[in-house]
Each structure stands twice: as C-alpha cells, then as structure tokens.
Short mmCIF file of C-alpha atoms in Angstrom, two decimals:
data_model
loop_
_atom_site.label_atom_id
_atom_site.label_comp_id
_atom_site.label_asym_id
_atom_site.label_seq_id
_atom_site.Cartn_x
_atom_site.Cartn_y
_atom_site.Cartn_z
CA GLY M 1 0.06 -0.01 0.01
CA ASN M 2 3.02 2.37 -0.32
CA SER M 3 1.91 5.50 -2.41
CA SER M 4 5.41 5.44 -4.13
CA ARG M 5 4.64 2.01 -5.38
CA GLN M 6 8.20 0.78 -4.62
CA LYS M 7 8.77 -2.82 -3.45
CA ILE M 8 10.66 -3.25 -0.18
CA GLY M 9 11.60 -6.84 -1.31
CA LYS M 10 11.49 -8.61 -4.66
CA GLU M 11 10.10 -11.77 -2.88
CA PHE M 12 6.96 -9.95 -1.98
CA THR M 13 4.23 -8.63 -4.28
CA ASN M 14 2.10 -6.97 -1.44
CA VAL M 15 2.81 -6.91 2.34
CA PHE M 16 -0.04 -5.83 4.73
CA LEU M 17 0.31 -4.96 8.44
CA LEU M 18 -3.17 -4.83 9.82
CA THR M 19 -3.88 -3.92 13.49
CA ASN M 20 -7.16 -3.88 15.61
CA THR M 21 -9.12 -0.69 16.27
CA SER M 22 -11.60 0.31 18.87
CA GLU M 23 -13.33 3.06 16.70
CA GLY M 24 -16.03 0.88 15.03
CA TYR M 25 -19.39 0.48 16.67
CA LYS M 26 -23.01 -0.57 16.10
CA TYR M 27 -26.37 -0.02 18.02
CA GLN M 28 -30.12 -0.26 17.35
CA ILE M 29 -32.98 1.15 19.28
CA SER M 30 -36.38 -0.20 18.64
CA ALA M 31 -39.85 0.53 19.94
CA SER M 32 -43.22 -1.15 19.18
CA VAL M 33 -46.97 -0.72 19.91
CA THR M 34 -49.35 -3.50 19.80
CA LYS M 35 -53.21 -3.10 20.11
CA LYS M 36 -56.02 -5.61 19.95
CA LEU M 37 -59.33 -4.13 18.84
CA ASP M 38 -62.87 -5.38 18.79
CA ASN M 39 -63.97 -7.59 15.95
CA ASN M 40 -60.66 -9.60 16.07
CA TYR M 41 -58.55 -6.69 14.75
CA ASN M 42 -54.75 -6.68 15.77
CA LEU M 43 -52.41 -3.61 14.98
CA THR M 44 -48.71 -3.36 15.38
CA ALA M 45 -46.44 -0.45 14.80
CA ALA M 46 -42.69 -0.66 15.17
CA TYR M 47 -39.76 1.74 14.56
CA THR M 48 -36.07 1.10 14.42
CA TYR M 49 -33.11 3.35 14.50
CA GLY M 50 -29.72 1.91 13.89
CA ILE M 51 -26.33 3.23 13.34
CA SER M 52 -23.22 0.97 12.24
CA LYS M 53 -19.71 2.57 11.64
CA ASP M 54 -16.39 0.87 10.81
CA ILE M 55 -12.91 1.72 9.61
CA SER M 56 -12.88 -0.99 6.91
CA ASN M 57 -16.08 -2.64 5.37
CA GLY M 58 -14.60 -6.05 5.69
CA VAL M 59 -16.90 -7.49 3.07
CA ARG M 60 -14.33 -9.25 1.11
CA ASN M 61 -12.66 -12.57 1.80
CA SER M 62 -8.97 -11.52 2.20
CA PRO M 63 -7.09 -8.68 4.10
CA GLN M 64 -5.57 -7.58 0.53
CA ALA M 65 -9.03 -7.30 -1.04
CA ASN M 66 -10.49 -5.35 2.18
CA TRP M 67 -7.66 -2.90 1.91
CA GLU M 68 -7.80 -2.44 -1.90
CA PHE M 69 -11.63 -1.98 -2.08
CA ASN M 70 -12.19 0.05 1.02
CA GLN M 71 -13.22 3.54 -0.03
CA THR M 72 -10.98 6.01 1.52
CA ILE M 73 -8.74 9.20 1.19
CA LEU M 74 -5.69 7.86 3.02
CA PRO M 75 -5.69 4.09 2.67
CA ASN M 76 -3.32 3.49 5.58
CA ASN M 77 -5.43 5.68 7.81
CA PRO M 78 -9.01 5.46 6.86
CA ASN M 79 -11.72 7.47 8.55
CA LEU M 80 -14.62 6.04 10.61
CA ALA M 81 -17.57 5.83 8.36
CA TYR M 82 -20.96 4.31 7.94
CA SER M 83 -20.69 0.44 7.30
CA ASN M 84 -22.37 -1.32 4.39
CA SER M 85 -24.84 -2.70 6.89
CA ASP M 86 -26.01 0.69 8.39
CA ILE M 87 -29.83 0.41 8.80
CA ARG M 88 -30.62 4.00 9.84
CA HIS M 89 -34.52 4.06 9.82
CA ARG M 90 -37.05 1.25 9.51
CA ILE M 91 -40.79 1.49 10.15
CA LEU M 92 -43.15 -1.56 10.20
CA ILE M 93 -46.94 -1.63 10.35
CA VAL M 94 -48.86 -4.80 10.75
CA VAL M 95 -52.50 -5.12 10.49
CA GLN M 96 -54.35 -8.55 11.21
CA LYS M 97 -57.94 -9.60 11.12
CA GLN M 98 -59.39 -12.97 12.09
CA PHE M 99 -62.65 -14.30 10.83
CA ASP M 100 -64.41 -17.07 12.49
CA TRP M 101 -66.54 -19.49 10.37
CA LYS M 102 -67.56 -21.84 13.11
CA LYS M 103 -67.62 -25.38 11.54
CA ILE M 104 -65.62 -24.56 8.51
CA GLY M 105 -62.67 -23.02 10.31
CA ASN M 106 -61.20 -19.64 10.61
CA THR M 107 -59.40 -17.24 8.36
CA VAL M 108 -56.52 -14.78 9.25
CA LEU M 109 -55.68 -11.99 6.91
CA SER M 110 -52.63 -10.00 7.57
CA PHE M 111 -50.94 -7.05 5.83
CA VAL M 112 -47.37 -6.05 6.59
CA TYR M 113 -45.97 -2.71 5.26
CA ASN M 114 -42.26 -2.18 5.57
CA MET M 115 -40.44 1.18 5.00
CA GLN M 116 -36.69 1.37 5.30
CA SER M 117 -33.80 3.79 4.50
CA GLY M 118 -32.00 3.07 1.38
CA SER M 119 -28.69 1.42 1.16
CA PRO M 120 -25.38 3.49 1.59
CA TYR M 121 -23.08 3.97 -1.31
CA SER M 122 -19.74 5.96 -1.92
CA TYR M 123 -18.95 8.65 -4.80
CA VAL M 124 -15.47 7.70 -6.01
CA TYR M 125 -13.12 8.48 -8.97
CA ILE M 126 -12.37 6.30 -12.00
CA GLY M 127 -8.65 5.88 -11.58
CA ASP M 128 -5.95 5.69 -8.83
CA ILE M 129 -5.78 9.30 -7.78
CA ASN M 130 -3.84 8.82 -4.52
CA ARG M 131 -1.52 6.31 -6.46
CA ASP M 132 -1.81 3.48 -3.85
CA GLY M 133 -2.15 0.83 -6.55
CA SER M 134 -5.91 0.40 -5.99
CA PRO M 135 -8.21 2.06 -8.61
CA ASN M 136 -11.74 2.99 -8.22
CA ASN M 137 -11.76 3.26 -4.35
CA ASP M 138 -10.61 6.79 -3.91
CA LEU M 139 -13.32 9.13 -2.44
CA ILE M 140 -14.01 12.24 -4.58
CA TYR M 141 -13.40 15.74 -3.62
CA VAL M 142 -16.61 17.95 -4.11
CA PRO M 143 -15.33 21.11 -5.81
CA THR M 144 -16.53 24.69 -5.14
CA SER M 145 -15.65 26.22 -8.59
CA LEU M 146 -14.12 25.56 -11.95
CA ALA M 147 -10.69 26.61 -10.61
CA ASP M 148 -11.23 24.21 -7.78
CA ALA M 149 -12.43 21.20 -9.97
CA ASN M 150 -9.14 20.54 -11.90
CA LEU M 151 -11.22 19.68 -14.88
CA THR M 152 -9.52 19.49 -18.37
CA ASP M 153 -10.95 19.52 -22.02
CA ILE M 154 -12.35 16.34 -23.37
CA LYS M 155 -10.87 15.74 -26.76
CA ASP M 156 -11.47 13.17 -29.40
CA ARG M 157 -8.92 11.03 -31.01
CA ASN M 158 -7.90 13.79 -33.52
CA GLY M 159 -7.34 16.15 -30.63
CA ASN M 160 -10.42 18.17 -31.22
CA VAL M 161 -12.11 19.56 -28.08
CA VAL M 162 -15.45 17.82 -27.59
CA LEU M 163 -16.23 19.28 -24.21
CA THR M 164 -14.37 22.11 -22.56
CA ALA M 165 -13.49 22.28 -18.84
CA SER M 166 -16.01 25.12 -18.57
CA GLN M 167 -18.82 23.18 -20.05
CA GLN M 168 -17.95 20.14 -17.82
CA TRP M 169 -18.15 22.30 -14.74
CA ASP M 170 -21.55 23.69 -15.76
CA ASN M 171 -22.78 20.05 -15.90
CA LEU M 172 -21.00 19.11 -12.72
CA SER M 173 -22.24 22.05 -10.76
CA VAL M 174 -25.85 21.30 -11.74
CA TYR M 175 -25.28 17.61 -10.72
CA ILE M 176 -23.89 18.55 -7.36
CA GLN M 177 -26.68 20.94 -6.68
CA ASN M 178 -29.30 18.47 -7.41
CA ASP M 179 -27.73 15.77 -5.24
CA LYS M 180 -28.82 16.04 -1.56
CA TYR M 181 -25.74 14.44 -0.32
CA LEU M 182 -23.08 16.26 -2.61
CA LYS M 183 -24.71 19.46 -2.14
CA LYS M 184 -23.85 19.16 1.74
CA ARG M 185 -20.25 18.20 0.98
CA ILE M 186 -19.15 21.03 -1.36
CA GLY M 187 -15.44 22.10 -0.47
CA LYS M 188 -15.10 18.75 1.19
CA TYR M 189 -14.33 15.07 0.55
CA ALA M 190 -17.25 12.57 0.18
CA ASP M 191 -17.67 10.14 3.06
CA ARG M 192 -17.60 6.46 2.68
CA ASN M 193 -21.15 5.16 2.31
CA GLY M 194 -22.20 8.85 2.95
CA ALA M 195 -24.91 8.84 0.24
CA ARG M 196 -28.03 6.59 0.20
CA THR M 197 -30.56 5.13 -2.37
CA PRO M 198 -34.29 6.04 -2.05
CA TRP M 199 -36.28 4.46 0.58
CA ASN M 200 -37.50 1.02 0.16
CA ASN M 201 -41.17 0.44 0.52
CA GLN M 202 -42.97 -2.90 0.38
CA LEU M 203 -46.55 -4.11 1.15
CA ASP M 204 -46.85 -7.81 1.80
CA MET M 205 -50.21 -9.95 2.55
CA LYS M 206 -50.72 -13.35 3.77
CA ILE M 207 -54.06 -15.13 4.09
CA ILE M 208 -54.34 -18.41 6.09
CA HIS M 209 -57.56 -20.67 6.29
CA THR M 210 -57.59 -23.33 8.85
CA ILE M 211 -59.98 -26.20 8.11
CA PRO M 212 -60.71 -28.31 11.40
CA LEU M 213 -60.96 -32.13 11.00
CA LYS M 214 -62.99 -34.73 13.06
CA ASN M 215 -59.93 -35.15 15.21
CA LYS M 216 -59.57 -31.87 16.97
CA SER M 217 -55.81 -32.19 17.14
CA ARG M 218 -55.48 -32.29 13.32
CA ASN M 219 -56.30 -29.69 10.67
CA ILE M 220 -55.51 -28.64 7.24
CA GLN M 221 -54.18 -25.09 6.37
CA VAL M 222 -54.29 -23.36 3.16
CA SER M 223 -52.23 -20.05 2.83
CA PHE M 224 -51.52 -17.63 0.20
CA GLU M 225 -48.60 -15.22 0.60
CA ALA M 226 -48.35 -12.09 -1.61
CA PHE M 227 -44.78 -10.63 -1.54
CA ASN M 228 -44.65 -7.00 -2.71
CA LEU M 229 -48.38 -6.75 -3.19
CA SER M 230 -47.62 -2.90 -3.83
CA ASN M 231 -46.07 -3.78 -7.25
CA LEU M 232 -49.15 -5.66 -8.23
CA ILE M 233 -51.13 -2.52 -7.67
CA SER M 234 -48.88 -0.36 -9.49
CA LYS M 235 -45.70 -1.04 -11.45
CA ASN M 236 -44.05 2.10 -9.99
CA TRP M 237 -44.52 0.88 -6.31
CA GLY M 238 -42.50 -1.49 -4.37
CA ARG M 239 -39.28 -0.86 -6.05
CA GLN M 240 -36.29 -2.05 -4.26
CA TYR M 241 -33.09 -0.06 -4.84
CA PHE M 242 -29.37 -1.10 -4.57
CA VAL M 243 -26.11 -0.02 -5.85
CA PRO M 244 -24.10 -2.93 -7.44
CA ASN M 245 -21.43 -4.51 -5.18
CA LEU M 246 -18.93 -5.21 -7.77
CA LEU M 247 -16.83 -2.48 -6.57
CA ASN M 248 -18.24 -2.38 -3.14
CA ALA M 249 -21.30 -0.13 -3.70
CA ASN M 250 -19.28 2.63 -5.36
CA TYR M 251 -20.58 5.07 -7.92
CA GLN M 252 -17.70 6.49 -10.22
CA LEU M 253 -18.38 10.16 -10.84
CA LEU M 254 -15.17 11.80 -11.92
CA THR M 255 -12.44 10.27 -14.25
CA LEU M 256 -8.66 10.77 -13.59
CA THR M 257 -6.98 11.24 -16.90
CA GLY M 258 -3.39 12.26 -15.61
CA ILE M 259 -1.36 14.06 -12.84
CA SER M 260 0.19 17.39 -13.54
CA ASN M 261 3.34 18.51 -11.65
CA SER M 262 3.23 15.18 -9.87
CA THR M 263 0.44 16.55 -7.52
CA LYS M 264 -2.39 18.01 -9.48
CA PRO M 265 -4.88 15.64 -10.90
CA ASN M 266 -6.49 16.08 -14.19
CA LEU M 267 -10.08 15.26 -14.35
CA ASN M 268 -12.96 14.83 -16.72
CA PHE M 269 -16.77 14.75 -15.99
CA ASN M 270 -19.02 13.11 -18.37
CA LYS M 271 -22.73 13.87 -17.54
CA PRO M 272 -24.22 10.56 -16.14
CA VAL M 273 -27.35 9.36 -18.17
CA THR M 274 -28.41 7.12 -15.15
CA VAL M 275 -28.83 7.38 -11.31
CA PRO M 276 -26.30 5.70 -9.09
CA TRP M 277 -28.64 2.94 -8.16
CA GLN M 278 -30.38 0.00 -9.82
CA VAL M 279 -33.85 -1.46 -9.25
CA ASP M 280 -33.70 -5.04 -8.10
CA PRO M 281 -35.39 -7.05 -10.94
CA ILE M 282 -36.52 -9.88 -8.54
CA SER M 283 -37.52 -8.38 -5.22
CA SER M 284 -39.15 -5.38 -7.03
CA ARG M 285 -41.87 -7.63 -8.55
CA PHE M 286 -45.01 -9.19 -7.14
CA GLN M 287 -44.50 -12.80 -6.16
CA GLY M 288 -47.15 -15.21 -4.84
CA GLN M 289 -46.90 -18.48 -2.87
CA LEU M 290 -49.63 -20.98 -2.33
CA THR M 291 -49.09 -23.57 0.54
CA VAL M 292 -51.21 -26.50 1.70
CA ARG M 293 -50.30 -27.92 5.12
CA TYR M 294 -51.63 -30.87 7.06
CA ASN M 295 -51.07 -30.67 10.78
CA PHE M 296 -51.28 -33.57 13.05
#
C-alpha cells in the first residue's frame, strides 16, 4: 500500500500490516406498540433506528481485498464511516384480522408494510488518484468552483475539443446542486457510504384458512402469501433499490486522466445518463406463494 509503489523486497508482491481498532461500533434502538381491537383486529407499529460505523467494511474474503476496495482518502489511515450494513430508519406496520366461520374453520388475513432507509454507497473517482495501486476506491473531492475542480478539456482521437472544462463544470455544478448528499459536501471530500439510495417500501399480504378435522388435534391449513403486493397494484410501487457491489457499492463520478506536476490531478466529468442505483429485478416484482399444510 505504499503510495510510491516501490517494493521493499523482490520476494513480496504486497505486504499488509493490519492492527485492531476500537473505533467501530453498532447499535439499534427499537420501539413497538401493539393494540388488540374489537372484531378480532390486531394492530402493530414498530420503529427501529440503527447506526453502524467501521474503519474498513470487511466484506471481502481476504485482507488484501478489504484494503484495496475500502473507499478512503488515505488508505493507511481510513476514517470512521458508515458501514455497508447501516440500517438507519425502519418503520413496520402490521394489520391483522381474524374471521371465525364456526364449523368450516377460521381465516387470518394479515398485511405487513415495511419502510426502510435506502442502502449506503460512495462517490469515487475512476482511476487511482492517490496512487496506492488500488483504482476505483478513492473518495471524490466535491469542488466549489471551476478553478477548484481540476477539469481538463475532453478531446476526440484527433485532438479536437469535444467538451471544454468550463462546459464540464456547468454540468458538474448542476449535478452537485441536485444531489442532496453532494450539495452538503461542497468544499469537502465525500464520506464512505455517505450517500443513500431512495427509501425501500414494500407491502406484503398473507391469508391463512384453517380447516378443522374430526380429530380436533388435526387440521388442514391453506395459505397464500403475496410478496410485494404494492407492485401488483402499480408497477411504479414496491421498487427495491441497490447499488451494485462489484466495486463495493461505489458510484464512479469523476475520471482521472493524468497527474500534472506530480500532485495536481487532471479530471473529466461526463454527465451521467443514469442514477447511481438500480432497481432489483426480482424483489421489486410481485410474487405469490400457495401452501397447503396438514397438521397432526
């Protein structure tokens, strides 16, 4: 991890010295209220607030990979930041109703509505701006002006200017102002996992009908579970957002094209045509499950 990229010994490719830290922590606070109403109604509302912070995300299976993919400014002295598993806010509402049909059994109908803060992700450069040998993990600096942005003209293969530095700054400035997180970090470096995807909202339903048998200790249960019922109601509801984890939930915003005078980075900004997150194609869709169970 030496920034000069010089080997200490020819017999080693990489040498890592890792030590423990006491800086990381995690906690969750939950509160819930349950109320049983007339006509066999049960209502439950719960709220969870959770914070999780660490020095290194530790999601890879080797010390080398965890060091190389950890989003940071100084790789050998990373700052405490939100972990990949940071929950933040979660709201859960459960409504349940039981119907008694006497001889033909009973039916329990349940609706569960879950609202949760989006997943954290990081804004990074394309390229190895701190020259530690690990590309695509360096947190971006959010510039204040054109002079502060270190942008250079984008040219085609023939050397013709396609997009000037000034035009790139106009696009970048608008992008920053329209991003709730980056707008708050102007003049500072982005934090690891400082940005978040939109909230995830999902409505599920479950209906269970129990049929009694002559032997009272036995019964048949027929149930149907509707996962993400909200997406069945509207294709724009129930979307589950995520940032691909191929590069550890990174979003590459600025491109490093070179280094001037050994210290000054040359950057390009190509206006993104997509948002940093994607919609999960599986969990964002309605799914149903029918079950028949014989209890004895």
